[in-house]
XYZ file of C-alpha atoms in Angstrom:
624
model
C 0.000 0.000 0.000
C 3.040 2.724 0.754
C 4.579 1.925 -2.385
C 1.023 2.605 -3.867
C 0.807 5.870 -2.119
C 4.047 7.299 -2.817
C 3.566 6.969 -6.491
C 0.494 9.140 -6.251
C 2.260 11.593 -4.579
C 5.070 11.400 -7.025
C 2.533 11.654 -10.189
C 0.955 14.680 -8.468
C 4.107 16.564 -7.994
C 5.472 15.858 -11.415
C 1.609 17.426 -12.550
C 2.205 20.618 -10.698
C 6.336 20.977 -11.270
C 5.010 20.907 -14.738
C 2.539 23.717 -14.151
C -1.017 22.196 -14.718
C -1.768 23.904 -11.951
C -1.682 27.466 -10.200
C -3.699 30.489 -10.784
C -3.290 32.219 -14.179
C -0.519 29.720 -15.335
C -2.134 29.521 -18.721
C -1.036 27.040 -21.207
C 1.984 24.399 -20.470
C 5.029 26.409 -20.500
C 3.543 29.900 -21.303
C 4.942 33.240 -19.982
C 3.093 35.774 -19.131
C 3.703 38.976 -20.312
C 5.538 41.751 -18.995
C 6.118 45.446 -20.361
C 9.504 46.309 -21.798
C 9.079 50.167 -22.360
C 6.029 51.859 -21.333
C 4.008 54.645 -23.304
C 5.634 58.096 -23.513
C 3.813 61.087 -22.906
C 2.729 63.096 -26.144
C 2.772 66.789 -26.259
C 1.003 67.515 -29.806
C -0.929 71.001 -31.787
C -4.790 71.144 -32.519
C -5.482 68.777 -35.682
C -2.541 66.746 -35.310
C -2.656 63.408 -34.145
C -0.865 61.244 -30.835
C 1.289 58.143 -31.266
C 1.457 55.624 -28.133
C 3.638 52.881 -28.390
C 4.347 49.671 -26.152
C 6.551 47.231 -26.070
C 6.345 43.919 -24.345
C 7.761 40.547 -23.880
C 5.981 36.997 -23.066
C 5.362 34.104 -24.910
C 3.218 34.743 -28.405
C 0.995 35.668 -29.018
C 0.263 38.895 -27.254
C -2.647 40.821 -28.223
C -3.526 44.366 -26.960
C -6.698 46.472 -25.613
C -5.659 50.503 -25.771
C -7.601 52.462 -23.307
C -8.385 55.963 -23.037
C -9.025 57.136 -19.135
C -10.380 53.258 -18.196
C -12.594 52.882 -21.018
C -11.589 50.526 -24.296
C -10.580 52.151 -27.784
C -12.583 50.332 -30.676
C -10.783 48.995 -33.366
C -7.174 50.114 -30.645
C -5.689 46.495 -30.509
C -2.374 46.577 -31.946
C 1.662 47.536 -30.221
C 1.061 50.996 -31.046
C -2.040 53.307 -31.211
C -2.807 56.692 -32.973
C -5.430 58.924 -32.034
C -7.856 60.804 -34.386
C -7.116 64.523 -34.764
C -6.845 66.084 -31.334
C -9.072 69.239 -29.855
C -8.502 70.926 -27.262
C -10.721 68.595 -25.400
C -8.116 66.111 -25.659
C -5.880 67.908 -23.346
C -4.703 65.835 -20.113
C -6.131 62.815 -21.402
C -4.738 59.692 -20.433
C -3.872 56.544 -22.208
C -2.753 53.154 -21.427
C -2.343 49.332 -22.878
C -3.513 45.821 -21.854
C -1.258 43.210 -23.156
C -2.446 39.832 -22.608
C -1.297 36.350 -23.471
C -2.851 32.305 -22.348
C -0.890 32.725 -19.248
C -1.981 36.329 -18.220
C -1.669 40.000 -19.051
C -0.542 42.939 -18.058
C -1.475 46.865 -17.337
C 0.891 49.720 -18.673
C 1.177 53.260 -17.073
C -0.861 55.901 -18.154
C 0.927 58.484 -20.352
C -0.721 61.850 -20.457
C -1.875 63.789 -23.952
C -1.405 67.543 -24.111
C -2.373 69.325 -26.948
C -1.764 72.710 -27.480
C -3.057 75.392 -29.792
C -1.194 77.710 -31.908
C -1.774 81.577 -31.757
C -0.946 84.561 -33.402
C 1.862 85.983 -31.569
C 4.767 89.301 -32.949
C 7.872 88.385 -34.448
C 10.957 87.915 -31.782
C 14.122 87.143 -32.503
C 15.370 84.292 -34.939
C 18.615 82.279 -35.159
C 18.811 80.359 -38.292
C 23.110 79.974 -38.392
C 25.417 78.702 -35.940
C 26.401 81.431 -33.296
C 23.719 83.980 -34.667
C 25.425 85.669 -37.315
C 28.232 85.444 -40.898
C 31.039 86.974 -38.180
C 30.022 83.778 -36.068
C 29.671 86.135 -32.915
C 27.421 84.137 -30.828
C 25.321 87.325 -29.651
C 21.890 88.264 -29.716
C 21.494 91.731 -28.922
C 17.707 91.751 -28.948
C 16.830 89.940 -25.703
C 14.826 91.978 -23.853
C 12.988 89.237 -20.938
C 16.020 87.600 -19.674
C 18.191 90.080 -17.656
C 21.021 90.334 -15.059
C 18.298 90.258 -11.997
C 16.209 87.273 -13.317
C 18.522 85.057 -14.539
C 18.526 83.324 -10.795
C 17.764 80.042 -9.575
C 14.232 81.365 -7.974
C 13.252 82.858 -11.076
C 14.628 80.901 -13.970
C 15.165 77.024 -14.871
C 14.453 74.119 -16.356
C 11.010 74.288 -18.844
C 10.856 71.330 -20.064
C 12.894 68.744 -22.328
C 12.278 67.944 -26.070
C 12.905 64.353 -26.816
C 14.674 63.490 -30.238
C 15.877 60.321 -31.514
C 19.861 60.712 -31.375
C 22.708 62.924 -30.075
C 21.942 66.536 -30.923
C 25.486 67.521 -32.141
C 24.302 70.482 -34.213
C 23.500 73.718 -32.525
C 19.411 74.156 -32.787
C 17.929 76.874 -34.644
C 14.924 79.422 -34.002
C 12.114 81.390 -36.066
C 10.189 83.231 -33.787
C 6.376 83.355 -34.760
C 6.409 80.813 -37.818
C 3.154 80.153 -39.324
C 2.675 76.302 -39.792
C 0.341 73.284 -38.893
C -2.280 75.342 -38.561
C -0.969 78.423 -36.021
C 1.743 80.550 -34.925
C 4.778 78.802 -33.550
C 8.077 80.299 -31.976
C 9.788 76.893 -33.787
C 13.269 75.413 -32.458
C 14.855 73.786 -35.239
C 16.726 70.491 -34.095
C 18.899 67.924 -36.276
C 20.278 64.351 -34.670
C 23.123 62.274 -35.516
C 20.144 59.928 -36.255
C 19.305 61.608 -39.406
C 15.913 63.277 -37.983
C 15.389 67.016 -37.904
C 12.722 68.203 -35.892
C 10.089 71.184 -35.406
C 9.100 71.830 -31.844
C 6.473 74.633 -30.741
C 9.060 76.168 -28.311
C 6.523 77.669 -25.443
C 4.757 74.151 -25.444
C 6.848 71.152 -26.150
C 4.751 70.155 -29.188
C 6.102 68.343 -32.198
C 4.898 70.549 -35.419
C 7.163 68.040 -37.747
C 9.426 65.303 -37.688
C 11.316 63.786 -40.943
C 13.905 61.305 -41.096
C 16.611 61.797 -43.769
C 17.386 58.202 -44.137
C 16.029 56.499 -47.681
C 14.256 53.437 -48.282
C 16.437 50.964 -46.971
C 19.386 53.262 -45.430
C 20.762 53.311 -41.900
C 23.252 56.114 -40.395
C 26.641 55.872 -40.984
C 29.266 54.051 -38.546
C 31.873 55.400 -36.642
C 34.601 54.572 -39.630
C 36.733 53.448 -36.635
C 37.019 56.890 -35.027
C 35.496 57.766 -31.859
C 35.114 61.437 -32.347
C 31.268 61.173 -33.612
C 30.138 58.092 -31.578
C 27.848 55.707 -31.581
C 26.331 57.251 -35.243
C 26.911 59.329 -37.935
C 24.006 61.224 -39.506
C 23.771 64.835 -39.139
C 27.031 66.594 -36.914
C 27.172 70.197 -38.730
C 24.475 73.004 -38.073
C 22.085 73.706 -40.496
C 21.105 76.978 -42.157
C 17.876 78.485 -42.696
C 16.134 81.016 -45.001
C 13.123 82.241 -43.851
C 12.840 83.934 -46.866
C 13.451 81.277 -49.839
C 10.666 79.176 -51.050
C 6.866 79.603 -50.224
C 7.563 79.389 -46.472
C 10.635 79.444 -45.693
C 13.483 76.896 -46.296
C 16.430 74.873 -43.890
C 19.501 73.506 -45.645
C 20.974 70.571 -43.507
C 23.792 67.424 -44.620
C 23.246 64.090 -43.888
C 25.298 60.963 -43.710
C 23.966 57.331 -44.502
C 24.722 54.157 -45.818
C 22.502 52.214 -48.227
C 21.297 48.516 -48.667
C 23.868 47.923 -50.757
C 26.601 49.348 -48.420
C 27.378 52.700 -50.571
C 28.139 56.091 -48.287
C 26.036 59.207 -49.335
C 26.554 62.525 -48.196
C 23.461 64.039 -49.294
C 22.170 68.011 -49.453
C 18.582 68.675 -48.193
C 16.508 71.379 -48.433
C 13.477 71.539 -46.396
C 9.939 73.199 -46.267
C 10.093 75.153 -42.788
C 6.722 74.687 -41.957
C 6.198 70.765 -42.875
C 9.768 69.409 -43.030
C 8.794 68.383 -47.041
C 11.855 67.767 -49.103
C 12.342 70.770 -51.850
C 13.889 71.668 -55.418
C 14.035 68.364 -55.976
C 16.512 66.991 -53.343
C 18.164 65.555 -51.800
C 21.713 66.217 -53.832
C 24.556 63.914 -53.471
C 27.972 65.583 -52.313
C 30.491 65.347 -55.051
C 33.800 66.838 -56.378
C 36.813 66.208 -57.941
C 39.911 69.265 -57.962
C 42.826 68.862 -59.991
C 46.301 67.440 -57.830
C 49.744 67.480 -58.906
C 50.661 67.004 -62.652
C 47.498 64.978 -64.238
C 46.366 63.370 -61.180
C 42.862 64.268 -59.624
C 41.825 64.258 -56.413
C 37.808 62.997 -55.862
C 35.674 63.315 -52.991
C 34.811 59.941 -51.355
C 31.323 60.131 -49.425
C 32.453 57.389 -46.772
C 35.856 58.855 -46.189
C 35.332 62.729 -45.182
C 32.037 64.220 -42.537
C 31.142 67.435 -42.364
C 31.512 68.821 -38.985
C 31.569 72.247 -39.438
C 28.559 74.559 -39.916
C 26.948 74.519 -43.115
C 27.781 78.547 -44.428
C 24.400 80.649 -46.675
C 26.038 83.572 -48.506
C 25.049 85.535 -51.358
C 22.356 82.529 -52.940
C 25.009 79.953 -52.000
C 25.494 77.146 -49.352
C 28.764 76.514 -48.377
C 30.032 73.091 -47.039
C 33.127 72.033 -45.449
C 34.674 68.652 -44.798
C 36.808 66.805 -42.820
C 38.308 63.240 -42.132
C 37.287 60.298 -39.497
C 40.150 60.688 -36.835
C 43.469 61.851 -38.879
C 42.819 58.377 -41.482
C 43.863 58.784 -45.467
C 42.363 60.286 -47.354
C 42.969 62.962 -44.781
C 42.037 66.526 -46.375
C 40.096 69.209 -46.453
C 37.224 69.972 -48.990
C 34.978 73.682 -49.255
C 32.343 72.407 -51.770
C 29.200 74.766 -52.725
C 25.942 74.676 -53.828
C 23.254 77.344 -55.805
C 20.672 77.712 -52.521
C 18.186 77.919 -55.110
C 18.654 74.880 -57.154
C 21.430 72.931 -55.440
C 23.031 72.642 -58.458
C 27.054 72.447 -57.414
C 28.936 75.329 -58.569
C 32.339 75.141 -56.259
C 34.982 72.854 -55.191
C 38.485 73.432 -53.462
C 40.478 71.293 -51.404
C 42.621 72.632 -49.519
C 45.267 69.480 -49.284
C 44.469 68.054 -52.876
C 48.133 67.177 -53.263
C 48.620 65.722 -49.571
C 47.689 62.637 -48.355
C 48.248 63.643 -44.879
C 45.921 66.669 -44.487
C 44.753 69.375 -43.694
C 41.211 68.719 -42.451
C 38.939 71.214 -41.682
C 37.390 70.367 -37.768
C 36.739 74.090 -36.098
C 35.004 72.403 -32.831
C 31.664 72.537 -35.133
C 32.221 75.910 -35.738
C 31.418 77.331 -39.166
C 33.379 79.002 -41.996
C 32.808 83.025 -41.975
C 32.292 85.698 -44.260
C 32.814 89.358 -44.664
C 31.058 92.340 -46.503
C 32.915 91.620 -49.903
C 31.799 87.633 -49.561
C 35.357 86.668 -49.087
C 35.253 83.196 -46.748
C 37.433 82.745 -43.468
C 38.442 79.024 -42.089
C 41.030 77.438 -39.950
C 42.487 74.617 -41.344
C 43.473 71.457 -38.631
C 47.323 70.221 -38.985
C 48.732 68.940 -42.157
C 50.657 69.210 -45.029
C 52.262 72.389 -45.411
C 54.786 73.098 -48.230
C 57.606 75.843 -46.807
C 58.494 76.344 -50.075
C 56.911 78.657 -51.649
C 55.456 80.296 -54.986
C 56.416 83.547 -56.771
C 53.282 84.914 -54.726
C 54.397 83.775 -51.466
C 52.150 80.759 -51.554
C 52.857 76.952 -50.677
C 54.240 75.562 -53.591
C 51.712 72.762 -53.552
C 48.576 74.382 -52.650
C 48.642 72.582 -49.082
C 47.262 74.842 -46.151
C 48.228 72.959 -42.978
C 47.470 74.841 -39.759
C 46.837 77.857 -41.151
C 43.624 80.726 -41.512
C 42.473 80.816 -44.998
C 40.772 83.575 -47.154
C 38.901 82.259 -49.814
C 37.048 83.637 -52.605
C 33.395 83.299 -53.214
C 31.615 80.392 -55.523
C 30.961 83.451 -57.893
C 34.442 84.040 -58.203
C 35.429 80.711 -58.551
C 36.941 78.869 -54.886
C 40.911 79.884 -54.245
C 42.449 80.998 -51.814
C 43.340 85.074 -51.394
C 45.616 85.157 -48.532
C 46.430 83.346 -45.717
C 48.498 83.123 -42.643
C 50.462 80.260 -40.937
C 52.840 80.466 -37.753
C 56.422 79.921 -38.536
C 56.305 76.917 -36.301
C 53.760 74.931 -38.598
C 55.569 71.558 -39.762
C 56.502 71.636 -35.780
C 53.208 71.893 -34.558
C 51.543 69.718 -37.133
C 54.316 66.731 -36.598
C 52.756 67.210 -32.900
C 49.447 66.603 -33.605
C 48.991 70.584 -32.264
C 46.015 71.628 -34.751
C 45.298 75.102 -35.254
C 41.676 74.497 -36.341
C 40.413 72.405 -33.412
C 38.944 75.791 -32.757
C 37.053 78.263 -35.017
C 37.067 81.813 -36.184
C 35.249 84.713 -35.171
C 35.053 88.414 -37.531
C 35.469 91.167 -35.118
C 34.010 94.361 -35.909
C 35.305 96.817 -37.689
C 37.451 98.530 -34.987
C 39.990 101.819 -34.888
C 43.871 101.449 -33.526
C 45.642 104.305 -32.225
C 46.283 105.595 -35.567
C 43.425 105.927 -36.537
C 42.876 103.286 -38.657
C 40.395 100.459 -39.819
C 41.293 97.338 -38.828
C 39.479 94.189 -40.033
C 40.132 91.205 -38.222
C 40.139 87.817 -37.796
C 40.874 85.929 -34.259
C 41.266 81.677 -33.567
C 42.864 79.815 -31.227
C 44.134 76.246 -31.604
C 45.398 73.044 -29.180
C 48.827 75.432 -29.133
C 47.314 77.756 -26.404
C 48.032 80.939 -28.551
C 45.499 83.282 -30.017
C 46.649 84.302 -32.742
C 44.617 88.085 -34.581
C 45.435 88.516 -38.172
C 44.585 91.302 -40.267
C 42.145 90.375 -42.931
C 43.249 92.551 -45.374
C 46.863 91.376 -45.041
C 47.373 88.261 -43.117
C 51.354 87.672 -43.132
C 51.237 84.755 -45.073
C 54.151 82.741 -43.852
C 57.586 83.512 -42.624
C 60.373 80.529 -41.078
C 61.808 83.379 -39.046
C 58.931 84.847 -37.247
C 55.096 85.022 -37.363
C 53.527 88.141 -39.240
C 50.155 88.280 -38.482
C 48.698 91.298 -36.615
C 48.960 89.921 -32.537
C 49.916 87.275 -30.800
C 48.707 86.132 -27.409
C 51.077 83.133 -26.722
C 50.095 80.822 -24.265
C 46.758 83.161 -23.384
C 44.699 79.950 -23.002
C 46.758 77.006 -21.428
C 45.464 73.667 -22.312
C 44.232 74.873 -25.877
C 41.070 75.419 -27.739
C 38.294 72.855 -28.658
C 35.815 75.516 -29.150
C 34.631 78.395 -30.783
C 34.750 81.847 -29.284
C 32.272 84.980 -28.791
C 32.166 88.437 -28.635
C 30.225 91.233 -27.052
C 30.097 94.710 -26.669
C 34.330 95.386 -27.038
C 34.686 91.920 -25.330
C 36.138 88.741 -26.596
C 35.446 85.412 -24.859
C 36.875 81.734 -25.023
C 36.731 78.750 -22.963
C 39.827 76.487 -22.819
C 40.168 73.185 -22.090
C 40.554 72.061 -18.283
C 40.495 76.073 -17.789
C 38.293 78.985 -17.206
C 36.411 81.014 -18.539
C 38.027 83.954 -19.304
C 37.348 87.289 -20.793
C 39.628 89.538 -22.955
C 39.212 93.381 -23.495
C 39.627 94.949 -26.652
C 41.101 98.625 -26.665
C 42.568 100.060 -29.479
C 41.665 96.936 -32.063
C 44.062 95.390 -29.823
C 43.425 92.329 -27.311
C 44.547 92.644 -23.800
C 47.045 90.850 -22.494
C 45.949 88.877 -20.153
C 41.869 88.087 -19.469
C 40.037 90.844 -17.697
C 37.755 88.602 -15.695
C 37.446 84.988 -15.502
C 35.122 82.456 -14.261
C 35.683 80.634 -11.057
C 34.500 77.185 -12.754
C 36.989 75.414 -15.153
C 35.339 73.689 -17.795
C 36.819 70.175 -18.229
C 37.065 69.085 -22.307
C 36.746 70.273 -25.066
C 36.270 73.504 -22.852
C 32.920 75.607 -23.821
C 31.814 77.369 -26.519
C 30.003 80.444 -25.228
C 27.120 82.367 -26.351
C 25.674 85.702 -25.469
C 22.329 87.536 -25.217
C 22.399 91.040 -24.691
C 19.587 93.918 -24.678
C 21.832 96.244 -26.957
C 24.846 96.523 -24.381
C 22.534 96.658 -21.307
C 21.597 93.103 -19.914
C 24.969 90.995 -21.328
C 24.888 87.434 -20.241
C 27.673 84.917 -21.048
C 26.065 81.269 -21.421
C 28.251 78.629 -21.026
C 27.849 74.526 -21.048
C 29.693 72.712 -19.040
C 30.543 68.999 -20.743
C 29.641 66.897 -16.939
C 27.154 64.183 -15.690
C 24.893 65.526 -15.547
C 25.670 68.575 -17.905
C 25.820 72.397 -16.310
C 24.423 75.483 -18.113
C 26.496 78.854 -16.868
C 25.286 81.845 -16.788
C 27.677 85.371 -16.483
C 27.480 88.899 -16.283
C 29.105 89.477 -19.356
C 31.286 92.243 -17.588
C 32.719 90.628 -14.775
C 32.617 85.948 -15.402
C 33.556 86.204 -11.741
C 30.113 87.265 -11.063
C 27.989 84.018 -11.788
C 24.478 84.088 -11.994
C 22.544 81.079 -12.167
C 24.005 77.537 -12.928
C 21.404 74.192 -13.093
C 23.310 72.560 -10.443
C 21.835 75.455 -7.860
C 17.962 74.321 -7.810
C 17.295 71.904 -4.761
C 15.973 68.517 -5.679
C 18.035 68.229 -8.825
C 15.226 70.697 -10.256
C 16.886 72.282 -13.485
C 19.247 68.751 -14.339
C 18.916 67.833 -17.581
C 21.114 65.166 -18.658
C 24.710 64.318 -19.465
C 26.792 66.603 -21.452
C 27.703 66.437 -25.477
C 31.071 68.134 -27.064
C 29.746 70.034 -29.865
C 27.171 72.308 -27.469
C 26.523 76.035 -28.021
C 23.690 77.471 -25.975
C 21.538 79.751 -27.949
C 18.867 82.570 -26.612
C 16.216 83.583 -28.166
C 12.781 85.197 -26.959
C 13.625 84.635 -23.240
C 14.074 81.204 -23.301
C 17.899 79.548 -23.399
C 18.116 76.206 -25.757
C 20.756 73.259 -25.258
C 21.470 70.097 -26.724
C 22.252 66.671 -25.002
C 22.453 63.091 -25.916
C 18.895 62.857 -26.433
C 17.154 66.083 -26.060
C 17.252 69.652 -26.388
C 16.990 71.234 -22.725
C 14.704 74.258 -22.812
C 15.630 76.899 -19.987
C 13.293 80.168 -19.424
C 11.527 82.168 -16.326
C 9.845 79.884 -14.361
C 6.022 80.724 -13.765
């Protein structure tokens, strides 16, 4: 009889070790399901519709019941779920997901709807090139809300963050009062290294577009075994915009992909402002060829070269400018242009076409400049630089390593005018000491103690030196000694991986592992030695500052710091000792937003203070 017994009890354990029993076990083996990422909130505009997505995991097949407050949404029974057009009424609604399988299901969180409508509103203030302006200046002298008394921690912070789908390397852009989807917008402009740019109603959050870049069957590019733009490649440089060209309005961005068939494009948009639609036919694909030493040519190669710095509009025509992954061959430098209005390609120069060995053209994502006559100012990175030169004083082999570069306009066919390099360049370059791991900056036209109009040109490199040069005779270059206009040596210990800004007789930089620091301008000569200085030091590549200004009264120096979590500075633009709000002063982490990027440059516009992260653009204004 025991014998008898004990089998019983064996055959019943083996039933429930195998699970035919238990409360909402389901089917042999079956698991139930559990949520993987929840539904996002959705900030959207009157008329446009919501997109809620789950994900979940558990043994197949899972089907789903969307839910709007606690009641079921006919026909709502798939992974994601659109809404109809929204209305106002919409606002603060709530949607979530049941995901259920033969062993069980499963509730999601609620994620909130807002929708927001558009209304008609002045025009403010818009930013549609990197740093604000052709001089690349970084200041917007028409902010008029934010001010040296409430830019504090009780009275100014974090708004709100605007998700994207990649790093945001590019600086954003800004038209203030655009008309599109339906209302007036003050639109933020944002591009990702995951080939999306974005339009986002700045005072609300909402989306007004969103386009991916990427054809039928592309993905972003990879690394090309260099870490510098990491984990993707798909848009670094800032794009340009036009409010003026086309029916609404137009933005000019590059974008890198590969295909299904493993082909590199580096493609030319240009977009509708107000819906994101591609225009004039695009996109273009980047391509060149410049003639090399004797009957060789040199070509552009899509996969080999990224453009990193800011994409240039002058006189009807975009400018482009390339550089190399890492220092790897081909290493170069390529300006290639475009007609704005057809992107037809009507320029090419590169600036190491007989080099294998560079220059590139980097400039910390700064962009190429121009003055009144259209004549275009660079820093090259280091390279290939021939000290022998031409009857006109010009590397024998057309090779501009480490040096700043005049070039002519597409109209007048790419060369270069002038140019200056230090006497130390085949030195500095065999170091790895780049001059254009920084960029330029145009001052204004300013009079010396003569008397005289001086144009000039100021950048600052991984050698610690700013260097001035006269635009209108840059010293070209000398083995014995340097003969450009001024020479700060060893100003900014640590060197430059940034671009500067200037204000009000001011210059400003931010060098790596340093400070801060502020240089006076008397005479249409720098000071010496930095008037005033922050007490932070900004670990690398340093910061790239920005400034907003009501005319001269109200100048604030913004500054990012590159941290976990990232730090937005703000200065009194005459004394950086004098801090007046960073996001690390709010109790309960209030005004963090994320960790920091490289490439950041904060902009202002219309009281509020954009900045870009590793997935977001952080939007800082006067609390309410």
């Amino acid at each position: 009889m025991k014998w008898r017994i004990s089998l019983v009890l064996a055959q019943l354990s083996l039933l429930y070790g195998c699970g035919g029993g238990g409360s909402g076990s389901g089917a042999s083996g079956a698991v139930a399901p559990a949520i993987t990422a929840q539904p996002t909130a959705q900030s959207v505009i009157v008329g446009q519709p919501a997109t809620f997505t789950v994900s979940a995991s558990g043994t197949a097949p899972l089907s789903y019941q969307w839910q709007k407050g606690a009641m079921p949404i006919s026909g709502a029974t798939a992974s994601s779920y659109t809404t109809p057009a929204t209305t106002l009424a919409d606002d603060t609604s709530t949607f979530q997901v049941v995901v259920s399988n033969s062993a069980g299901s499963v509730t999601s969180n609620s994620a909130t709807l807002t929708v927001a409508a558009g209304t008609a509103m002045a025009r403010g203030v818009d930013v549609t090139t990197y740093k604000n302006d052709l001089n690349r200046s970084g200041q917007n002298l028409s902010e008029s809300t934010l001010t040296l008394t409430n830019v504090a921690s009780p009275t100014f912070g974090l708004l709100r963050l605007l998700p994207v789908d990649g790093r945001v390397d590019a600086q954003p852009l800004y038209l203030s009062a655009l008309s599109a989807a339906g209302g007036t917008f003050n639109t933020v402009f944002v591009a990702t290294e995951h080939d999306s740019v974005y339009a986002f109603d700045s005072d609300s959050g909402a989306i007004l577009w969103h386009v991916s870049l990427l054809g039928t069957g592309e993905k972003t590019s990879d690394t090309r075994g260099c870490s510098q733009v990491s984990p993707e490649i798909g848009i670094t440089s800032t794009p340009v915009i036009d409010r003026s060209a086309g029916a609404h309005g137009t933005i000019y961005v590059v974008a890198m992909s590969i295909d299904s068939s493993s082909n590199y494009h580096q493609r030319l948009h240009a977009l509708d402002v107000t819906t994101g639609a591609e225009l004039l036919n695009g996109p273009v694909d980047i391509s060149a060829s410049f003639p090399a030493t004797g009957t060789a040519t040199s070509s552009f190669d899509a996969k080999s070269y990224e453009e990193r710095a800011a994409l240039l509009l002058a006189n009807g025509t975009i400018y482009t400018s390339w550089t190399s992954h890492c220092d790897d061959a081909p290493y170069g430098g390529w300006i290639i242009s475009y007609a704005q209005s057809t992107l037809a390609r009507n320029g090419a120069l590169n600036v190491a076409a007989n080099s294998s060995a560079g220059p590139a053209i980097w400039m910390a994502g700064g962009g190429p400049a121009v003055d009144a006559s259209g004549n275009i100012y660079l820093l090259t990175a280091n390279g290939a630089f021939e000290t022998t030169m031409d009857a006109n004083g010009f590397p024998s082999a057309q090779d501009y390593g480490n040096s700043f570069l005049k070039i002519s306009s597409a109209a007048a066919g790419l060369h270069v005018l002038d140019y200056f390099t230090m006497s130390n360049e085949v030195a500095e370059s065999n170091a790895d000491q780049d001059l254009g791991s920084g960029g330029e900056l145009l001052l204004p036209d300013l009079m010396d103690s003569t008397n005289t109009v001086r144009h000039l040109v100021v950048g600052a490199g991984k050698d610690g030196n700013i260097y001035v040069v006269d635009r209108d005779s840059m010293g070209k270059f000398n083995a014995s000694s340097n003969k450009n206009y001024q020479t700060l040596t060893g100003a900014l210990p640590g060197g430059i991986w940034s671009t500067p800004a200037y204000f009000n007789g001011t210059l400003y930089y931010g060098n790596v592992s340093g400070t801060l620091k502020a240089f006076a301008i008397s005479s249409a000569k720098l000071g010496l030695t930095a008037q005033s200085q922050s007490a932070t030091q900004f670990a690398y590549p340093g910061t790239a500052p920005s400034v907003s200004a009501n005319g001269t009264a109200n100048g604030i120096v913004w500054a990012h710091e590159n941290t976990s979590p990232a730090v937005l500075h703000a200065y009194d633009a005459t004394n950086l000792a004098h801090e007046l709000y960073n996001s690390n002063q709010a109790a309960a982490n209030r005004d963090q937003f994320g960790a920091g990027n490289k490439y950041i440059t904060p902009i202002v516009a219309d009281g509020k203070v954009f900045v870009g992260t590793g997935g977001a653009v952080a939007v800082f204004g006067l609390l309410k």
